[in-house]
Each structure stands twice: as structure tokens, then as C-alpha cells.
mmCIF file of C-alpha atoms in Angstrom:
data_model
loop_
_atom_site.group_PDB
_atom_site.id
_atom_site.type_symbol
_atom_site.label_atom_id
_atom_site.label_comp_id
_atom_site.label_asym_id
_atom_site.label_seq_id
_atom_site.Cartn_x
_atom_site.Cartn_y
_atom_site.Cartn_z
ATOM 1 C CA MET P 1 3.273 -7.217 36.722
ATOM 2 C CA GLN P 2 1.558 -10.537 35.960
ATOM 3 C CA ARG P 3 -0.802 -8.783 33.588
ATOM 4 C CA ILE P 4 2.071 -7.012 31.796
ATOM 5 C CA TRP P 5 3.879 -10.332 31.390
ATOM 6 C CA ARG P 6 0.771 -12.170 30.198
ATOM 7 C CA GLU P 7 -0.108 -9.488 27.642
ATOM 8 C CA ASN P 8 3.430 -8.725 26.454
ATOM 9 C CA GLY P 9 5.461 -11.843 27.223
ATOM 10 C CA LEU P 10 6.394 -12.568 23.608
ATOM 11 C CA SER P 11 7.844 -9.118 22.874
ATOM 12 C CA ILE P 12 9.529 -8.951 26.295
ATOM 13 C CA VAL P 13 11.348 -12.239 25.739
ATOM 14 C CA LEU P 14 12.300 -11.455 22.133
ATOM 15 C CA PHE P 15 13.708 -8.000 22.864
ATOM 16 C CA THR P 16 15.437 -9.216 26.020
ATOM 17 C CA LEU P 17 17.226 -11.867 23.955
ATOM 18 C CA PHE P 18 17.982 -9.236 21.303
ATOM 19 C CA PHE P 19 19.728 -6.976 23.810
ATOM 20 C CA ILE P 20 21.582 -9.897 25.425
ATOM 21 C CA PHE P 21 22.932 -11.112 22.086
ATOM 22 C CA LEU P 22 23.686 -7.584 20.871
ATOM 23 C CA ALA P 23 25.681 -6.999 24.056
ATOM 24 C CA GLY P 24 27.490 -10.287 23.457
ATOM 25 C CA GLN P 25 28.286 -9.278 19.882
ATOM 26 C CA THR P 26 29.516 -5.868 21.068
ATOM 27 C CA LEU P 27 31.807 -7.243 23.756
ATOM 28 C CA THR P 28 33.250 -10.077 21.692
ATOM 29 C CA GLY P 29 33.567 -7.825 18.637
ATOM 30 C CA HIS P 30 35.438 -5.273 20.730
ATOM 31 C CA SER P 31 37.820 -7.971 21.941
ATOM 32 C CA GLU P 32 38.362 -9.340 18.421
ATOM 33 C CA TYR P 33 38.909 -5.834 17.027
ATOM 34 C CA ASN P 34 41.523 -4.953 19.645
ATOM 35 C CA GLN P 35 43.281 -8.264 19.062
ATOM 36 C CA SER P 36 43.495 -7.414 15.364
ATOM 37 C CA GLN P 37 44.719 -3.918 16.213
ATOM 38 C CA GLU P 38 47.483 -5.354 18.398
ATOM 39 C CA GLU P 39 48.538 -7.813 15.702
ATOM 40 C CA HIS P 40 48.890 -4.956 13.218
ATOM 41 C CA GLY P 41 50.724 -2.658 15.622
ATOM 42 C CA GLN P 42 47.756 -0.315 16.011
ATOM 43 C CA PRO P 43 46.477 1.208 19.277
ATOM 44 C CA GLN P 44 43.612 -0.501 21.031
ATOM 45 C CA VAL P 45 40.309 1.341 21.477
ATOM 46 C CA GLY P 46 37.743 1.591 24.238
ATOM 47 C CA LEU P 47 34.240 0.156 23.953
ATOM 48 C CA GLY P 48 32.674 3.571 23.292
ATOM 49 C CA GLU P 49 35.060 4.221 20.432
ATOM 50 C CA TYR P 50 34.639 0.703 19.072
ATOM 51 C CA VAL P 51 30.870 1.009 18.553
ATOM 52 C CA ARG P 52 31.566 3.958 16.225
ATOM 53 C CA THR P 53 33.986 2.005 14.042
ATOM 54 C CA GLY P 54 33.134 0.610 10.626
ATOM 55 C CA HIS P 55 33.949 -2.856 11.965
ATOM 56 C CA TYR P 56 31.037 -2.707 14.414
ATOM 57 C CA ILE P 57 28.552 -0.737 12.298
ATOM 58 C CA GLU P 58 29.043 -3.035 9.317
ATOM 59 C CA ALA P 59 28.691 -6.200 11.396
ATOM 60 C CA VAL P 60 25.461 -5.062 13.045
ATOM 61 C CA PHE P 61 23.643 -3.583 10.088
ATOM 62 C CA GLU P 62 24.513 -6.183 7.459
ATOM 63 C CA ASN P 63 22.528 -8.602 9.625
ATOM 64 C CA TRP P 64 19.673 -6.220 10.369
ATOM 65 C CA GLU P 65 19.450 -5.486 6.653
ATOM 66 C CA SER P 66 18.786 -9.130 5.821
ATOM 67 C CA GLU P 67 16.239 -9.542 8.621
ATOM 68 C CA PHE P 68 14.177 -6.550 7.516
ATOM 69 C CA LEU P 69 14.385 -7.668 3.880
ATOM 70 C CA GLN P 70 13.156 -11.109 4.856
ATOM 71 C CA MET P 71 10.243 -9.881 6.964
ATOM 72 C CA GLY P 72 9.162 -7.200 4.488
ATOM 73 C CA ALA P 73 9.236 -9.650 1.595
ATOM 74 C CA TYR P 74 7.382 -12.264 3.653
ATOM 75 C CA VAL P 75 4.613 -9.822 4.573
ATOM 76 C CA LEU P 76 4.113 -9.011 0.880
ATOM 77 C CA PHE P 77 4.504 -12.558 -0.441
ATOM 78 C CA THR P 78 1.939 -13.995 2.000
ATOM 79 C CA ALA P 79 -0.579 -11.360 0.895
ATOM 80 C CA TYR P 80 -0.568 -12.657 -2.689
ATOM 81 C CA LEU P 81 1.043 -16.126 -2.798
ATOM 82 C CA PHE P 82 -0.185 -19.430 -1.404
ATOM 83 C CA GLN P 83 1.246 -22.745 -0.271
ATOM 84 C CA LYS P 84 -1.197 -25.608 -0.006
ATOM 85 C CA GLY P 85 -1.028 -27.312 3.370
ATOM 86 C CA SER P 86 1.184 -24.689 5.030
ATOM 87 C CA ALA P 87 0.236 -23.023 8.291
ATOM 88 C CA GLU P 88 1.959 -19.887 6.970
ATOM 89 C CA SER P 89 -0.386 -19.462 3.993
ATOM 90 C CA LYS P 90 -3.860 -18.049 3.583
ATOM 91 C CA LYS P 91 -6.479 -20.594 2.560
ATOM 92 C CA LEU P 92 -6.807 -21.236 -1.158
ATOM 93 C CA GLY P 93 -9.955 -19.907 -2.791
ATOM 94 C CA GLU P 94 -11.360 -18.440 0.428
ATOM 95 C CA LYS P 95 -11.686 -14.836 1.511
ATOM 96 C CA GLU P 96 -10.125 -14.243 4.904
ATOM 97 C CA PRO P 97 -10.560 -11.407 7.440
ATOM 98 C CA VAL P 98 -7.272 -9.830 6.301
ATOM 99 C CA ASP P 99 -8.770 -9.401 2.808
ATOM 100 C CA GLU P 100 -11.854 -7.491 3.969
ATOM 101 C CA ASP P 101 -12.361 -3.867 2.925
ATOM 102 C CA PRO P 102 -11.356 -1.811 5.995
ATOM 103 C CA SER P 103 -13.492 1.150 4.932
ATOM 104 C CA GLN P 104 -16.555 -0.865 5.970
ATOM 105 C CA SER P 105 -15.365 -0.593 9.572
ATOM 106 C CA LYS P 106 -14.952 3.186 9.636
ATOM 107 C CA ASP P 107 -17.874 3.554 12.090
ATOM 108 C CA ASP P 108 -16.426 1.013 14.513
ATOM 109 C CA PRO P 109 -15.409 2.952 17.661
ATOM 110 C CA ASN P 110 -12.513 0.528 18.223
ATOM 111 C CA ALA P 111 -11.101 0.894 14.699
ATOM 112 C CA PRO P 112 -7.685 2.607 14.345
ATOM 113 C CA GLY P 113 -7.716 6.326 13.515
ATOM 114 C CA PRO P 114 -6.700 5.937 9.857
ATOM 115 C CA VAL P 115 -9.593 3.528 9.261
ATOM 116 C CA LYS P 116 -12.084 6.042 10.664
ATOM 117 C CA GLN P 117 -10.607 8.905 8.650
ATOM 118 C CA GLY P 118 -10.297 7.037 5.344
ATOM 119 C CA GLY P 119 -8.818 8.563 2.185
ATOM 120 C CA TRP P 120 -5.076 8.665 1.566
ATOM 121 C CA LEU P 121 -4.352 8.018 5.239
ATOM 122 C CA LEU P 122 -6.195 4.707 5.086
ATOM 123 C CA THR P 123 -4.440 3.811 1.826
ATOM 124 C CA LEU P 124 -1.085 4.396 3.506
ATOM 125 C CA TYR P 125 -2.151 2.544 6.648
ATOM 126 C CA LYS P 126 -3.244 -0.507 4.633
ATOM 127 C CA HIS P 127 0.388 -0.996 3.603
ATOM 128 C CA SER P 128 2.111 0.497 6.637
ATOM 129 C CA LEU P 129 3.595 -2.807 7.835
ATOM 130 C CA SER P 130 5.440 -3.566 4.602
ATOM 131 C CA LEU P 131 6.413 0.109 4.215
ATOM 132 C CA ALA P 132 7.922 0.114 7.701
ATOM 133 C CA PHE P 133 10.077 -2.890 6.821
ATOM 134 C CA VAL P 134 11.130 -1.261 3.543
ATOM 135 C CA VAL P 135 12.263 1.861 5.417
ATOM 136 C CA LEU P 136 14.101 -0.206 8.031
ATOM 137 C CA PHE P 137 15.755 -2.267 5.296
ATOM 138 C CA LEU P 138 16.920 0.816 3.390
ATOM 139 C CA LEU P 139 18.243 2.407 6.585
ATOM 140 C CA SER P 140 20.142 -0.765 7.536
ATOM 141 C CA PHE P 141 21.381 -1.209 3.955
ATOM 142 C CA SER P 142 22.758 2.355 4.009
ATOM 143 C CA LEU P 143 24.461 1.925 7.377
ATOM 144 C CA HIS P 144 25.921 -1.392 6.234
ATOM 145 C CA ALA P 145 27.377 0.408 3.220
ATOM 146 C CA ILE P 146 28.709 3.314 5.305
ATOM 147 C CA GLY P 147 30.247 1.106 7.986
ATOM 148 C CA GLY P 148 31.589 -1.301 5.384
ATOM 149 C CA THR P 149 33.218 1.535 3.471
ATOM 150 C CA GLU P 150 35.041 2.717 6.582
ATOM 151 C CA GLU P 151 36.277 -0.782 7.384
ATOM 152 C CA TYR P 152 37.229 -1.461 3.767
ATOM 153 C CA ASN P 153 39.142 1.822 3.509
ATOM 154 C CA SER P 154 41.102 1.160 6.692
ATOM 155 C CA GLU P 155 42.311 -2.062 5.074
ATOM 156 C CA GLN P 156 43.015 -0.286 1.785
ATOM 157 C CA ILE P 157 45.172 2.343 3.507
ATOM 158 C CA GLU P 158 46.969 -0.305 5.543
ATOM 159 C CA HIS P 159 47.938 -2.061 2.303
ATOM 160 C CA GLY P 160 48.931 1.145 0.519
ATOM 161 C CA GLU P 161 45.821 1.218 -1.676
ATOM 162 C CA GLN P 162 43.484 4.106 -2.437
ATOM 163 C CA PRO P 163 40.308 4.467 -0.336
ATOM 164 C CA VAL P 164 36.929 4.371 -2.062
ATOM 165 C CA SER P 165 33.656 6.252 -1.682
ATOM 166 C CA VAL P 166 30.473 4.631 -0.405
ATOM 167 C CA THR P 167 29.314 4.357 -4.016
ATOM 168 C CA GLY P 168 32.626 2.765 -4.915
ATOM 169 C CA TYR P 169 32.286 0.267 -2.092
ATOM 170 C CA LEU P 170 28.812 -0.659 -3.329
ATOM 171 C CA GLY P 171 30.496 -1.727 -6.555
ATOM 172 C CA THR P 172 32.813 -4.195 -4.844
ATOM 173 C CA SER P 173 32.171 -7.922 -4.690
ATOM 174 C CA ARG P 174 32.892 -7.789 -0.960
ATOM 175 C CA PHE P 175 29.794 -5.707 -0.199
ATOM 176 C CA TRP P 176 27.500 -7.985 -2.181
ATOM 177 C CA PHE P 177 29.113 -11.118 -0.767
ATOM 178 C CA GLU P 178 28.312 -9.818 2.726
ATOM 179 C CA SER P 179 24.727 -9.094 1.688
ATOM 180 C CA PHE P 180 24.017 -12.258 -0.287
ATOM 181 C CA GLN P 181 25.433 -14.567 2.378
ATOM 182 C CA ASN P 182 22.806 -13.205 4.785
ATOM 183 C CA TRP P 183 19.926 -12.841 2.337
ATOM 184 C CA GLN P 184 20.085 -16.441 1.148
ATOM 185 C CA SER P 185 19.978 -17.788 4.705
ATOM 186 C CA GLU P 186 16.949 -15.669 5.596
ATOM 187 C CA PHE P 187 14.870 -16.901 2.682
ATOM 188 C CA MET P 188 16.010 -20.468 3.284
ATOM 189 C CA ALA P 189 14.790 -20.236 6.910
ATOM 190 C CA VAL P 190 11.417 -18.773 5.915
ATOM 191 C CA GLY P 191 11.014 -21.317 3.132
ATOM 192 C CA ALA P 192 11.759 -24.050 5.668
ATOM 193 C CA ILE P 193 8.960 -23.022 8.043
ATOM 194 C CA VAL P 194 6.522 -22.656 5.139
ATOM 195 C CA VAL P 195 7.205 -26.223 3.950
ATOM 196 C CA LEU P 196 7.845 -27.904 7.310
ATOM 197 C CA SER P 197 4.576 -26.544 8.740
ATOM 198 C CA ILE P 198 2.767 -28.662 6.144
ATOM 199 C CA PHE P 199 3.912 -31.897 7.786
ATOM 200 C CA LEU P 200 5.139 -31.000 11.295
ATOM 201 C CA ARG P 201 3.327 -29.534 14.326
ATOM 202 C CA GLU P 202 4.012 -27.593 17.509
ATOM 203 C CA GLN P 203 1.039 -27.784 19.840
ATOM 204 C CA GLY P 204 -0.012 -24.384 21.156
ATOM 205 C CA SER P 205 1.895 -22.332 18.580
ATOM 206 C CA PRO P 206 -0.013 -20.075 16.151
ATOM 207 C CA GLU P 207 2.738 -20.830 13.631
ATOM 208 C CA SER P 208 1.536 -24.452 13.511
ATOM 209 C CA LYS P 209 -1.662 -26.095 12.418
ATOM 210 C CA PRO P 210 -3.583 -28.026 15.093
ATOM 211 C CA VAL P 211 -1.797 -31.310 15.742
ATOM 212 C CA ALA P 212 -4.703 -33.395 14.399
ATOM 213 C CA SER P 213 -5.065 -31.370 11.185
ATOM 214 C CA PRO P 214 -4.435 -33.203 7.914
ATOM 215 C CA HIS P 215 -1.356 -32.244 5.904
ATOM 216 C CA SER P 216 -3.577 -30.849 3.133
ATOM 217 C CA LYS P 217 -5.189 -28.262 5.389
ATOM 218 C CA THR P 218 -3.947 -24.767 4.569
ATOM 219 C CA GLY P 219 -3.640 -22.022 7.198
ATOM 220 C CA SER P 220 -3.230 -22.264 10.957
ATOM 221 C CA ALA P 221 -6.882 -21.543 11.860
#
């Protein structure tokens, strides 16, 4: 158990917090939804039924959408863009291990399968991290749109208006307001760590430069 914790402590803590906060969102969202139902003279729903409502699906995936957009964009941006002095940037004018040609390691017995095989599989593998985030973003974006359409249409019907299709909902300012309010905060947070890591330190963290490093030093290593 100690070995599992030592080798996987970061992911264990992060996903434990994820499930705790998701459970909190689910329970409080269920309570808020039923309160709204009661105020509008509608029947209350159980927790199982609530997690299938547009109210819940929209709330969850509009946030996931922005997180996956942020991380995918950050993976790509840090491959090609630099920030002098930031721990989050590659060094300027220097070739780093992440820039090395992986095909030169195809005979390494510890190399991943795609590296050993080469060809199109290696080409795909070289960009698999950003591609994974793109897929997750598109999936979350779609579920945000689907859940948002259901929630929007329930309000439309309640007010005697015509429901809209998913495509129609994508054309509303409401959908883009929900998206932009999350997207801007994600890029602000990432921009903050890029700039703050130039001047501030956190001893022991790989996201920080060594405490004694000058502000002009770029990269965490």
C-alpha cells in the first residue's frame, strides 16, 4: 500500500477530490433543481432521474469542456511558444529531451510500442496527448450542447415558446455565454501560473523553478 501511494499519490489525491466535488455538485444540484421544481409547481425528482436531466448534464459538461480546452491548448502552446523566465516554458534556443526524434529510440527495449513500430503509429503517438484532449473537449462540448438544449427547451415550453434543436441552441447567446465564461477563466488561470512562476517559487514542486534560481532562468530544470 505504501508503494502504491508513493508511486501514485498525485493521481489518487486529484481523482479523490474530483469524485468528492462531483458528488457535492450532484447532491446540491439535485436539491436546487427540486427547489426550482417546487416553486414552479412541478413534481420533484429522485437523484437517479436528476442526473439524466439537462440541468445536470449541462452543468457538468460545460465545465469539463473548458478544462479539456485549456489543457489541450496548453499542451500545444508549450510545444511551440516560449516565455522567458517561466518555469512552464521550454528553454529559449536550446533543444530539450521532448524535442528529440523518437525514432532514434526504436531499439530501446523500454520504449513504448508505437516507438518501436514506427510509421503512422508513431506519428499518431507523437501527438496522442493533444489528440486525446481534443476528443475529450469535443465530447464534452457536444454533451454541454445536448444537456443545454434540454434545459433551454424546458424553459421555452414553460413560457409558451417553441423548443429548439441542438443546432438552434448552438446559435443562442446563452450557449456561448456559458462557454465563454468558463473559457476565459481557464486561460486566465494558466496565464497566471506562466507569469507568476517567473517571480514566485514553491519549493519541491516541479511547477516551480528552484527557489534560488534567478528570475531570468527559463524552465523548471
